[in-house]
Short mmCIF file of C-alpha atoms in Angstrom, two decimals:
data_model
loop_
_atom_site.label_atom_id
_atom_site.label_comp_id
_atom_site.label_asym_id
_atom_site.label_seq_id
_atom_site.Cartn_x
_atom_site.Cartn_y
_atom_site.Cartn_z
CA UNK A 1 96.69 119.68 -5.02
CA UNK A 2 93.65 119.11 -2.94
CA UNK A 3 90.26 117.69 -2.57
CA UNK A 4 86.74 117.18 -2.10
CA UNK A 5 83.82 115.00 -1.88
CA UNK A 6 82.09 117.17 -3.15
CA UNK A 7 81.54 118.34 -6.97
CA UNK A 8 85.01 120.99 -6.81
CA UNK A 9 85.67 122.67 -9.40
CA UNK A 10 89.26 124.20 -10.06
CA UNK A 11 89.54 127.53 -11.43
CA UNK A 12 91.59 128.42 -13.91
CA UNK A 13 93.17 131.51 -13.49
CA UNK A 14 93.50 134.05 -16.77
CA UNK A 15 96.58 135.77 -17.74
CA UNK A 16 96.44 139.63 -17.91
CA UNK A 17 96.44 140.97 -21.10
CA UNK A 18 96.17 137.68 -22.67
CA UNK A 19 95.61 137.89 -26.51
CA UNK A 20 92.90 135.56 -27.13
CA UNK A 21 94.17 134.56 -30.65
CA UNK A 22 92.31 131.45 -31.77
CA UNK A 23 94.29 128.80 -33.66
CA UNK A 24 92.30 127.01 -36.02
CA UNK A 25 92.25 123.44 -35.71
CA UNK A 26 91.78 120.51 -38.24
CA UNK A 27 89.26 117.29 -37.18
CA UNK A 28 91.54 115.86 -34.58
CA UNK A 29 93.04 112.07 -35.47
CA UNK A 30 91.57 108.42 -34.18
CA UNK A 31 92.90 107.41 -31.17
CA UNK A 32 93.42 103.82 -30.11
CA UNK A 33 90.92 102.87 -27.64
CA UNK A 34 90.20 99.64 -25.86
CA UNK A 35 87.02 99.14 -23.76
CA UNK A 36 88.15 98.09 -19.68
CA UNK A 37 85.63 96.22 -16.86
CA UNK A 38 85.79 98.05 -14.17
CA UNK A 39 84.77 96.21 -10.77
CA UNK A 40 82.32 98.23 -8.19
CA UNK A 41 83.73 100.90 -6.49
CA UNK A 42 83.99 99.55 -3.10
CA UNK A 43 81.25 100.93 -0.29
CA UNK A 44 83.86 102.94 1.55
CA UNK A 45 84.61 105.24 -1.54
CA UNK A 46 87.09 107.60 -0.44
CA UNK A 47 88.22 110.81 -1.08
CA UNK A 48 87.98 112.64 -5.01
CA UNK A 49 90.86 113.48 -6.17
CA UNK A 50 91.68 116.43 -8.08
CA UNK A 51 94.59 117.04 -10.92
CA UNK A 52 97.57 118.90 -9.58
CA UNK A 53 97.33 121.39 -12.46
CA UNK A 54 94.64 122.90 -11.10
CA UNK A 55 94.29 126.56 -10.82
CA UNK A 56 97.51 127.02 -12.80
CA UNK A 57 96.65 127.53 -16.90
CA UNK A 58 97.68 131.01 -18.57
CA UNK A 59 94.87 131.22 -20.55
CA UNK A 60 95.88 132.29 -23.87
CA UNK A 61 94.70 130.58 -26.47
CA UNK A 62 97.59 131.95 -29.08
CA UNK A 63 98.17 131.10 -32.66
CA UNK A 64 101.59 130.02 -31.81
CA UNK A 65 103.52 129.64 -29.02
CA UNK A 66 106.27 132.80 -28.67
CA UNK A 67 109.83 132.69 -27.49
CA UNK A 68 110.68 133.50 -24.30
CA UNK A 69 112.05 137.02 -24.96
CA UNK A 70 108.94 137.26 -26.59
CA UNK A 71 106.47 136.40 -23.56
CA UNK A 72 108.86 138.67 -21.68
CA UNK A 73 108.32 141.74 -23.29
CA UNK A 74 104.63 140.92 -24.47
CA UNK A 75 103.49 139.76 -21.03
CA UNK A 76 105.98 139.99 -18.18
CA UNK A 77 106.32 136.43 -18.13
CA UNK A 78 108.33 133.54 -18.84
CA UNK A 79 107.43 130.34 -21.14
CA UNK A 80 109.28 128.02 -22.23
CA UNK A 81 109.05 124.73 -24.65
CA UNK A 82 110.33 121.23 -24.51
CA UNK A 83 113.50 122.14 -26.56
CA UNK A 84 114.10 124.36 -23.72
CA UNK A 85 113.51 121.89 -21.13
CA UNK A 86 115.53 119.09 -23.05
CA UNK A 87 118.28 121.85 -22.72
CA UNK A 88 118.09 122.44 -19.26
CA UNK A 89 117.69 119.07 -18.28
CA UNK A 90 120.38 118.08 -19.92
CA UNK A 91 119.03 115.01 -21.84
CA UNK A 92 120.26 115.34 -25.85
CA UNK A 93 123.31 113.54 -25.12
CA UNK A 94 121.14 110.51 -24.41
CA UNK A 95 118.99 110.79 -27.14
CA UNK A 96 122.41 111.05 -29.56
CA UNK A 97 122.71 107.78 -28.14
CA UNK A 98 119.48 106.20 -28.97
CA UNK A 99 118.37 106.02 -25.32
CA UNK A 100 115.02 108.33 -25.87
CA UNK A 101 112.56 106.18 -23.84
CA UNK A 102 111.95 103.44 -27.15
CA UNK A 103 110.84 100.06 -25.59
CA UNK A 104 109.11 101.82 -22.58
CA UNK A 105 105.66 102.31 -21.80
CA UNK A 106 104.36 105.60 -19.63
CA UNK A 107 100.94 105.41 -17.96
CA UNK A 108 99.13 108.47 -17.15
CA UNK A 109 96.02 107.87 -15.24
CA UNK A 110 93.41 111.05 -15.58
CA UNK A 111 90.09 111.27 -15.32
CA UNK A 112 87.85 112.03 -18.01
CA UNK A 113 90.90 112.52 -20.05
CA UNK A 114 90.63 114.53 -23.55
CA UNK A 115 89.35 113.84 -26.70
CA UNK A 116 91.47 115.37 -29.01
CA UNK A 117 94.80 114.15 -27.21
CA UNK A 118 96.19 112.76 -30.14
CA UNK A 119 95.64 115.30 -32.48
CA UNK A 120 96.79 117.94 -30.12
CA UNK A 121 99.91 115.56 -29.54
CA UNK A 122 100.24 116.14 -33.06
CA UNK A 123 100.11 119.74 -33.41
CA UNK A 124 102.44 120.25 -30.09
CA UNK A 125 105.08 117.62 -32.11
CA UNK A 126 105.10 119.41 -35.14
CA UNK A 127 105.23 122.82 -33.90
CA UNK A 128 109.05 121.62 -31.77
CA UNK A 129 110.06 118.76 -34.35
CA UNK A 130 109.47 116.00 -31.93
CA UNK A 131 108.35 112.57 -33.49
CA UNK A 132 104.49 111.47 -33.40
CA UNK A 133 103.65 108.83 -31.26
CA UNK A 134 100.22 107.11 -30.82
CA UNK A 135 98.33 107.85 -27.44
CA UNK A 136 96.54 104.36 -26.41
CA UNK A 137 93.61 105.39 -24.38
CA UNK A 138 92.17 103.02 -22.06
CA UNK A 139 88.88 103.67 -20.58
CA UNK A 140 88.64 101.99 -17.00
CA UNK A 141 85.02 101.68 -16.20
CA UNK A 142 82.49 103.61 -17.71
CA UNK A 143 84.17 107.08 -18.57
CA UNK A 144 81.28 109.74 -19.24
CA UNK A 145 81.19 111.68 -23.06
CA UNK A 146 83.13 114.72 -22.95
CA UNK A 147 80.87 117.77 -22.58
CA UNK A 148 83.07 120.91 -23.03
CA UNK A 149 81.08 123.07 -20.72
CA UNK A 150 81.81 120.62 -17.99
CA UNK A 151 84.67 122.67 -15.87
CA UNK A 152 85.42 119.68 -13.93
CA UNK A 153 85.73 117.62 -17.65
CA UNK A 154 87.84 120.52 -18.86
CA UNK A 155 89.85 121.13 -15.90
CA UNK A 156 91.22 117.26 -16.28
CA UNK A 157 91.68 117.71 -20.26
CA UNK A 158 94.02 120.25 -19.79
CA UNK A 159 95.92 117.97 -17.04
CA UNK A 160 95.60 115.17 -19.44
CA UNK A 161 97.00 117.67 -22.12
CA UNK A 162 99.72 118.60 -19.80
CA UNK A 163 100.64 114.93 -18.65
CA UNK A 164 100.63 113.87 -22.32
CA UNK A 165 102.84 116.37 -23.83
CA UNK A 166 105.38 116.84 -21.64
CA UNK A 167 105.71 113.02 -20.44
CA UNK A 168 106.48 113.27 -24.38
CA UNK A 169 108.54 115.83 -24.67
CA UNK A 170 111.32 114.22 -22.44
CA UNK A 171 110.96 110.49 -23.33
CA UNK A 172 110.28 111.15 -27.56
CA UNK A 173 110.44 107.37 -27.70
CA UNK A 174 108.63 106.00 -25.00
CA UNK A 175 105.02 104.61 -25.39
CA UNK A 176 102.11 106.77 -23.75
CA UNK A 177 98.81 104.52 -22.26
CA UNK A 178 96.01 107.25 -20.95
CA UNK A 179 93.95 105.58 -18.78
CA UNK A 180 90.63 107.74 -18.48
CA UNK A 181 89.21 106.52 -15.29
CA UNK A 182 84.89 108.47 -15.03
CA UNK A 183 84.98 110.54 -12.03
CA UNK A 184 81.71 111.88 -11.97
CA UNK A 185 79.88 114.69 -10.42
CA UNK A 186 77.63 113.36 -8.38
CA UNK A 187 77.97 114.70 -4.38
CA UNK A 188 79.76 111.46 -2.79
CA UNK A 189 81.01 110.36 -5.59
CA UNK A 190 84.88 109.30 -5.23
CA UNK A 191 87.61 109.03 -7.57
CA UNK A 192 90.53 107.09 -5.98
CA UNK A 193 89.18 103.89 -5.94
CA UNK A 194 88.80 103.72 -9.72
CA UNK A 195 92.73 105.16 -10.12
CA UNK A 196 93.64 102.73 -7.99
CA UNK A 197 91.68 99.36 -9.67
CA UNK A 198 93.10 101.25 -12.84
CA UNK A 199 96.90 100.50 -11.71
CA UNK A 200 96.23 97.36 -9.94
CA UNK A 201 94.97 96.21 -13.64
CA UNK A 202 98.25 98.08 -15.19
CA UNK A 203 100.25 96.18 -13.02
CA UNK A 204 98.07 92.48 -13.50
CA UNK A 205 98.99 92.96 -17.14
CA UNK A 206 102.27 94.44 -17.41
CA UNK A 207 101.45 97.10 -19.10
CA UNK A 208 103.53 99.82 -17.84
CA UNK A 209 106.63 100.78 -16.77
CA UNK A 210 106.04 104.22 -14.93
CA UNK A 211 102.69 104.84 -13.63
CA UNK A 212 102.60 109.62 -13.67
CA UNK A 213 99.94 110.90 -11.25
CA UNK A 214 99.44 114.56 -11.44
CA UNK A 215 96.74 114.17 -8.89
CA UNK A 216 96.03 114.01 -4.59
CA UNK A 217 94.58 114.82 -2.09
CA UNK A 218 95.49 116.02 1.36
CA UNK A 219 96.35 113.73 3.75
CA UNK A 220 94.07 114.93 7.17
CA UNK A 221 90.89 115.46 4.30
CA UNK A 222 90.63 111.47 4.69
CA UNK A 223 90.23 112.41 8.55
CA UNK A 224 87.95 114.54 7.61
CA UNK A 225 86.00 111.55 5.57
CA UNK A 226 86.32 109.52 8.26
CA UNK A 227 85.10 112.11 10.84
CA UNK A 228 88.05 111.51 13.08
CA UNK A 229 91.36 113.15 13.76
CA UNK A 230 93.98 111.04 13.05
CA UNK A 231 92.02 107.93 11.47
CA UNK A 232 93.78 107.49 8.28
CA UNK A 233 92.23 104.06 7.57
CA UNK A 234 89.98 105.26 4.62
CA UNK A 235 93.52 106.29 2.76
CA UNK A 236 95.23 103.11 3.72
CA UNK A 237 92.46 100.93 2.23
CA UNK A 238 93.61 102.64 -0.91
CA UNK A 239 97.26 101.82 -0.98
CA UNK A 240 96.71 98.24 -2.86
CA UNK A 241 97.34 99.87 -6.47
CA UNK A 242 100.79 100.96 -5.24
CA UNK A 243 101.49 97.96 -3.98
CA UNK A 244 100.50 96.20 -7.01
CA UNK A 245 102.47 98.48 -8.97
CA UNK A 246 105.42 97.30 -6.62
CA UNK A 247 105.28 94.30 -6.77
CA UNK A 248 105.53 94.49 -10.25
CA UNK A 249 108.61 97.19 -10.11
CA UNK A 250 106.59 99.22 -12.01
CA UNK A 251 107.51 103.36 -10.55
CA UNK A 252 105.27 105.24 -9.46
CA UNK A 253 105.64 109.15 -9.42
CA UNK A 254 103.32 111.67 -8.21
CA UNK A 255 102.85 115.48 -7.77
CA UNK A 256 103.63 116.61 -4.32
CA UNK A 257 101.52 119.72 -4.45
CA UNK A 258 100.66 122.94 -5.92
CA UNK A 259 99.80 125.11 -2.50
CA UNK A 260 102.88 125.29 -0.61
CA UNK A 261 103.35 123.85 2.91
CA UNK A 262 99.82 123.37 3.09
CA UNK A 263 96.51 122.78 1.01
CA UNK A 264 93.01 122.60 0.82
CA UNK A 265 90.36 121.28 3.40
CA UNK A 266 87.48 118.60 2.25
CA UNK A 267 85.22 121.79 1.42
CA UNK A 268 88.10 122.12 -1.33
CA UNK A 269 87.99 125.93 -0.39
CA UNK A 270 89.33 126.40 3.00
CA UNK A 271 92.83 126.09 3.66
CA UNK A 272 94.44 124.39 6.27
CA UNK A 273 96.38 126.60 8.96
CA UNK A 274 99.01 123.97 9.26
CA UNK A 275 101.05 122.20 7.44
CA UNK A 276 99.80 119.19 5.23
CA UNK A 277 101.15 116.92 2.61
CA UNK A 278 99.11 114.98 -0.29
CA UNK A 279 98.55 111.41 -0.64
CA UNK A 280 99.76 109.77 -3.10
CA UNK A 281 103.11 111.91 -2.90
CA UNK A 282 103.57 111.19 0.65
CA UNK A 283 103.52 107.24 -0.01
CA UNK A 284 106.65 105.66 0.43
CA UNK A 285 105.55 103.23 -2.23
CA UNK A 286 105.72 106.67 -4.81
CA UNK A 287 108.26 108.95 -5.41
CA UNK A 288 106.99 112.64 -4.78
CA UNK A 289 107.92 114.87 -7.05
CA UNK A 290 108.08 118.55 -6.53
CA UNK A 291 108.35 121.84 -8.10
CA UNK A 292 111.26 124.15 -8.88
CA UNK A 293 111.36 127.54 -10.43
CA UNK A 294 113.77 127.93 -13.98
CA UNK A 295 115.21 131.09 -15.06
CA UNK A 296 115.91 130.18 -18.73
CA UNK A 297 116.95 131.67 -22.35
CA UNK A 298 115.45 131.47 -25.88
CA UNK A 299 117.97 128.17 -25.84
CA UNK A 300 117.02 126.70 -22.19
CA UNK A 301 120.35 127.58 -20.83
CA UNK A 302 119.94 128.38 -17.11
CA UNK A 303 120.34 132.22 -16.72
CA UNK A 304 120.45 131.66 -12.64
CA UNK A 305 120.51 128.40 -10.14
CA UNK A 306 116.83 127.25 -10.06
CA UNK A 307 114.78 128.29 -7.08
CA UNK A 308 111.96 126.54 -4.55
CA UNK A 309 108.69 127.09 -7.13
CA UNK A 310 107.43 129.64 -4.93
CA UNK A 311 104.57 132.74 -6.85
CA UNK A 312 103.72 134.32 -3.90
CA UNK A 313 99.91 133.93 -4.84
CA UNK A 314 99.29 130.92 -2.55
CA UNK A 315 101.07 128.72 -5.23
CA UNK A 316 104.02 126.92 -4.00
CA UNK A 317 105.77 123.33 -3.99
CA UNK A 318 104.00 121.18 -1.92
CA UNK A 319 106.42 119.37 0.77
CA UNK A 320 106.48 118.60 4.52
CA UNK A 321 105.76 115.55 6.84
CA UNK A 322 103.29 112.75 6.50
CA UNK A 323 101.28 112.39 9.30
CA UNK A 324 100.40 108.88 8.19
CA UNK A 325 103.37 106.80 6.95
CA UNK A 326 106.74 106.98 9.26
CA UNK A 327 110.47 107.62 7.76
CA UNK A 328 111.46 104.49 5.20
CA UNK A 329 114.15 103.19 5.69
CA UNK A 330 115.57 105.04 2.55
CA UNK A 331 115.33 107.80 3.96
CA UNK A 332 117.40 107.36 7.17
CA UNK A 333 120.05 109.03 6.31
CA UNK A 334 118.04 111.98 6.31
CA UNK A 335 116.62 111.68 9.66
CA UNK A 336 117.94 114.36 10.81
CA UNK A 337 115.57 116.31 8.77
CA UNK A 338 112.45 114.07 8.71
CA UNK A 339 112.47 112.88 12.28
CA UNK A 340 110.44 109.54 12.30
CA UNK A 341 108.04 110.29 9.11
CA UNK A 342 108.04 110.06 5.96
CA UNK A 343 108.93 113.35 4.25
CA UNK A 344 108.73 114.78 0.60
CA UNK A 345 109.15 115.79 -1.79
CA UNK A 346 112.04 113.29 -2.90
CA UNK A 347 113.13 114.97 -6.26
CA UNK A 348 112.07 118.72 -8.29
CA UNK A 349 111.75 119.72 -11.51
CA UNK A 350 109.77 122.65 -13.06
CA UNK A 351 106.99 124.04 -11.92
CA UNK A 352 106.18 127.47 -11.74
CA UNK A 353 103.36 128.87 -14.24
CA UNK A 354 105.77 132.55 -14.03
CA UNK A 355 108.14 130.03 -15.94
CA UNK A 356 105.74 127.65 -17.61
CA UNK A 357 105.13 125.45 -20.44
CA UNK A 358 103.67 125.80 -23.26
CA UNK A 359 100.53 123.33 -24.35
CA UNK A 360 98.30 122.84 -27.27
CA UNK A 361 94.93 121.78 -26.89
CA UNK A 362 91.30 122.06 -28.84
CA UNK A 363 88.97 120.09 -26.55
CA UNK A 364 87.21 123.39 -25.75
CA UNK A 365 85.62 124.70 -29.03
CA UNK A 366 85.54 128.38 -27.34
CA UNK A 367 89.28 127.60 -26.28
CA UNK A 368 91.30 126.35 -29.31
CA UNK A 369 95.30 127.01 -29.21
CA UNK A 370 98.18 127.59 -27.08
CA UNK A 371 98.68 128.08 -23.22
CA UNK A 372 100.71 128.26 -20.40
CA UNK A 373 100.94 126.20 -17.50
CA UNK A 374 102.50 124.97 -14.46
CA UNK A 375 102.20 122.80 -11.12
CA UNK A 376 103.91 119.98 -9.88
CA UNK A 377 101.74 118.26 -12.60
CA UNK A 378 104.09 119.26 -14.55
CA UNK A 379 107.20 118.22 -13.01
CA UNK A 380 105.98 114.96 -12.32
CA UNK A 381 105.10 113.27 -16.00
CA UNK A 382 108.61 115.07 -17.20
CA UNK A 383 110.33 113.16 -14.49
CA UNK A 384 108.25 109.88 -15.58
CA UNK A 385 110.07 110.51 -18.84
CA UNK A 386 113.20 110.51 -17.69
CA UNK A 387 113.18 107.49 -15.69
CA UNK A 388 111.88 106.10 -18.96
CA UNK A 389 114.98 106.76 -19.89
CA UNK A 390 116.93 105.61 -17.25
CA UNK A 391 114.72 102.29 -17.58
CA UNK A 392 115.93 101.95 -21.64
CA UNK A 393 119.72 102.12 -20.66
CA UNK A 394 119.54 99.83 -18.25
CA UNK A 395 117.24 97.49 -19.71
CA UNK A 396 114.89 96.44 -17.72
CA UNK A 397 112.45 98.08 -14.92
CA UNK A 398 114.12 100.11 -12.35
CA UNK A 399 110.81 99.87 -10.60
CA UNK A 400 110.50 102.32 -7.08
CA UNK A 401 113.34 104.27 -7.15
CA UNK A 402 113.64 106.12 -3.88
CA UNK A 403 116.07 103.92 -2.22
CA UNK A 404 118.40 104.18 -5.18
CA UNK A 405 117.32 108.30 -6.02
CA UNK A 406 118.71 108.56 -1.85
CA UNK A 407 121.95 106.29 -2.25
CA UNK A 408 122.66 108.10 -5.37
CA UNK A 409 122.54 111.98 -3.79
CA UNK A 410 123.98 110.66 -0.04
CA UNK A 411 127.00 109.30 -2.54
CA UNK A 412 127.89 111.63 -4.93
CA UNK A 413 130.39 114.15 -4.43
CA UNK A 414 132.37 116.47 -7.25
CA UNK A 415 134.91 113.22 -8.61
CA UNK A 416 131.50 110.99 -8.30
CA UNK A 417 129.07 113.10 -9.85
CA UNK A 418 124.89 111.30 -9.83
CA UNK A 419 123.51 114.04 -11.93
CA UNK A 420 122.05 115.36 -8.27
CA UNK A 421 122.09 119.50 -8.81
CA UNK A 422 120.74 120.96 -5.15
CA UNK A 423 118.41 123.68 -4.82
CA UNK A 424 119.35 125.77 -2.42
CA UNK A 425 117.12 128.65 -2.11
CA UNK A 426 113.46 129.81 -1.77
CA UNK A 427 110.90 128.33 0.65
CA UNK A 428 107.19 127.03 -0.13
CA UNK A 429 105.85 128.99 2.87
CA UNK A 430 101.96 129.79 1.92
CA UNK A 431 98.66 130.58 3.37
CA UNK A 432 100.04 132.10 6.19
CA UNK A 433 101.45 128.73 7.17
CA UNK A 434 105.16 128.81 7.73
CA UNK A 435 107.22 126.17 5.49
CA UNK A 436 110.36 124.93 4.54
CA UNK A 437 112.98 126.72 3.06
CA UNK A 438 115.88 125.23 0.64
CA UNK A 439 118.97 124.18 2.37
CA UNK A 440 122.35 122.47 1.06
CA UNK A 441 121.28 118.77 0.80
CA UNK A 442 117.77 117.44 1.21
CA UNK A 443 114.92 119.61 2.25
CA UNK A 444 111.35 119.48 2.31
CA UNK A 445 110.66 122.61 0.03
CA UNK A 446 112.51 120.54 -2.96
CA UNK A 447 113.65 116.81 -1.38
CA UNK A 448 117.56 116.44 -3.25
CA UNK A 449 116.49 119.19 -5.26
CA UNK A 450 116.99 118.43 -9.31
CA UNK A 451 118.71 116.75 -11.82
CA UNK A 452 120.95 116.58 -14.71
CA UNK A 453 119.16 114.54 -16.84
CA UNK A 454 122.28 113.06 -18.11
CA UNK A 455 124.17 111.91 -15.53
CA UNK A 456 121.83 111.37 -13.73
CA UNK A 457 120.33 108.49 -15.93
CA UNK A 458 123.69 106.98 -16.25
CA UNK A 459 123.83 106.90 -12.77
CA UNK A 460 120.84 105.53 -12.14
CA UNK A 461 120.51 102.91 -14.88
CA UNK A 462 124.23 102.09 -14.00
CA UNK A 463 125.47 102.73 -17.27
CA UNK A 464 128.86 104.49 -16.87
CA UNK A 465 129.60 103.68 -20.69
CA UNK A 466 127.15 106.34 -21.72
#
């Protein structure tokens, strides 16, 4: 998860062997779109963001998406589906109870975004028996046509894909806003101020309930910007969307990272030799969520405790110290791991493209079908669907969760379960840049570690009756 002011590009990175099997594709459906103002950028345009997902797609374009077994002995590798994940996370028990996100509203804030979302929505939906819902797009500012040979356009459909489907996949119910913000490709252009105008107008007019950002960029690149160590003003003139989204209780998640204990310089190519963490992740106004490794069946039972998401290719959970924002107070219980700043991740769920999910997508003409993929980008909008969850059985916006995610982990215990499951080994070391490594209780490679999507939405929502 890093960044540039420059016109980066993210590579996608092609599965060996891949069967390039094209699905064909039908004229994909109308999409609700409404037309938003966008004011100027202001003159101090900051840092362009990039999606999280970046650099992690299996390229495969298959007819269908195959079992795990399957990928196993076809490829080497895992995939898995949302039945799988619904499994793992433990979540059917709440949809048996009607409490599958209905009445809640996810925003996902991309650039560019896709535009064949819905009808890929579709496809994805029938192909695992999930019910349709209707994507409303939103277009803050003036949002560029999609041009398929555009790798920075198609780099941020298949986020938008990602963010889409699996937000989805574990809220059925829930209501999905895309707001396509037009992050061009100009040299200088910037991207965060028009994210952040985005939410501060999500937030105006209640739109939302959880804002999903599958998207940073490294805290000391704003340094860079700004052409002094340690002068993080250009990143704190961005904060007012969060706090609009606060005020409002809306949540706010975002990824945490996709290159370990580190990440990527301004030039978007060179890594850092020390450790770093990505803003908005590393906010205390946002709950960062990380990445995990699952070792699952054809039926998403867990063959083996998950791990740290850790390849061993220079992709790894992103998670340290913020060099910006000092330890909140929800997180002084933990102090004797964070010392006096701000650390993350706070939460994990799956991320590792060696055990990824499966996508559908047919922005790309010459790319038409299924993949693979992975990143924190994908924990993070299947976490915002949980907490849509947790917001439908308690009724109301749980807004930012962090001081009630800590209270919940610091008090549960085997007779007071919080749906809280640790993660207790692997490390995101990186890039030759030492890291953290799982421990019992709260770490920086995977914060509390995961969840039991059951309990842990009882808990959470206070709903013991569940």
């Amino acid at each position: 998860m890093s960044a540039s002011a420059s016109s980066r590009r993210p590579r996608l990175i092609a599965l060996a062997a891949a069967v390039a099997a094209v699905a064909a594709t039908g004229a994909p459906a109308v999409t609700a779109v409404s037309a938003v103002a966008a004011p100027a950028a202001p003159a101090t345009a900051q840092v362009k963001p990039v999606p999280a997902s970046a650099g992690h797609a299996m390229l495969l374009s298959a007819a269908a998406p195959l079992s795990t077994s399957d990928c196993q002995a076809k490829y080497q590798h895992d995939c898995y589906g949302p039945t799988q994940y619904q499994a793992a996370y433990d979540t059917a028990p709440l949809y048996n109870q009607g409490i599958d996100g209905s009445g809640r509203t996810i925003v996902i804030v991309d650039a560019f975004g896709s535009p064949t979302i819905q009808h890929d929505l579709e496809v994805f939906d029938k192909q695992y028996g999930l019910a349709d819902t209707q994507v409303q797009v939103q277009k803050w500012g003036s949002v560029p046509a999609f041009d398929p040979k555009n790798k920075d356009m198609t780099s941020w459909a298949g986020e938008t894909t990602l963010d889409v489907e699996y937000a989805h996949a574990m809220a059925p119910g829930a209501k999905i806003v895309l707001v396509e913000t037009g992050v061009s490709e100009t040299e200088g252009t910037q991207g965060f101020p028009e994210m952040m105008d985005a939410i501060k107008d999500v937030a105006a007019k209640g739109t939302g309930d959880i804002v999903s950002l599958s998207l940073g960029a490294t805290e000391d690149t704003f340094a860079e910007q700004a052409k002094k160590a340690g002068d993080y003003h250009l990143l704190n003139n961005l904060r007012y969307g969060l706090k609009a989204a606060n005020d409002k209780d809306i949540t706010v998640l975002s990824a945490s990272g996709d290159a370990g204990a580190t990440d990527k310089m301004l030039d978007g190519k060179t890594s850092y030799t020390k450790r770093e963490v990505g803003w908005p992740a590393s906010d205390p106004l946002v709950t960062g969520v990380g990445g995990t490794r699952l070792y699952l069946d054809d039926q998403g039972n867990r063959l083996s405790p998950d791990e740290v998401w850790n390849d061993g290719d220079g992709s790894a959970a992103g998670g340290g110290l913020s060099r910006v924002f000092n330890r909140p107070a929800f997180q002084n219980g933990v102090s004797g791991v964070t010392g006096n700043h701000r650390a993350v991740p706070d939460i994990s769920l799956s991320a590792s493209p060696a055990g990824g999910a499966w996508i559908y997508s047919s922005y790309d003409p010459a790319h038409t079908g299924w993949d693979i993929i992975g990143g924190t980008s994908q924990a993070t909008p299947m976490f915002a669907g949980i907490v849509a969850l947790a917001d439908q059985a308690a009724g109301h916006r749980l807004g930012n969760i962090n001081a009630a995610l800590y209270q919940l982990a610091e008090s549960q215990s085997d007779d007071n379960p919080h749906g809280i499951v640790d993660v207790t080994s692997g490390d995101n070391s990186t890039s030759k840049v030492t890291g953290f490594s799982a421990t019992e209780g709260f770490d920086m490679a995977s914060g509390w570690g995961t969840v039991d999507g059951y309990q842990f939405v009882k808990s959470l929502a206070g709903r013991d009756d569940l």
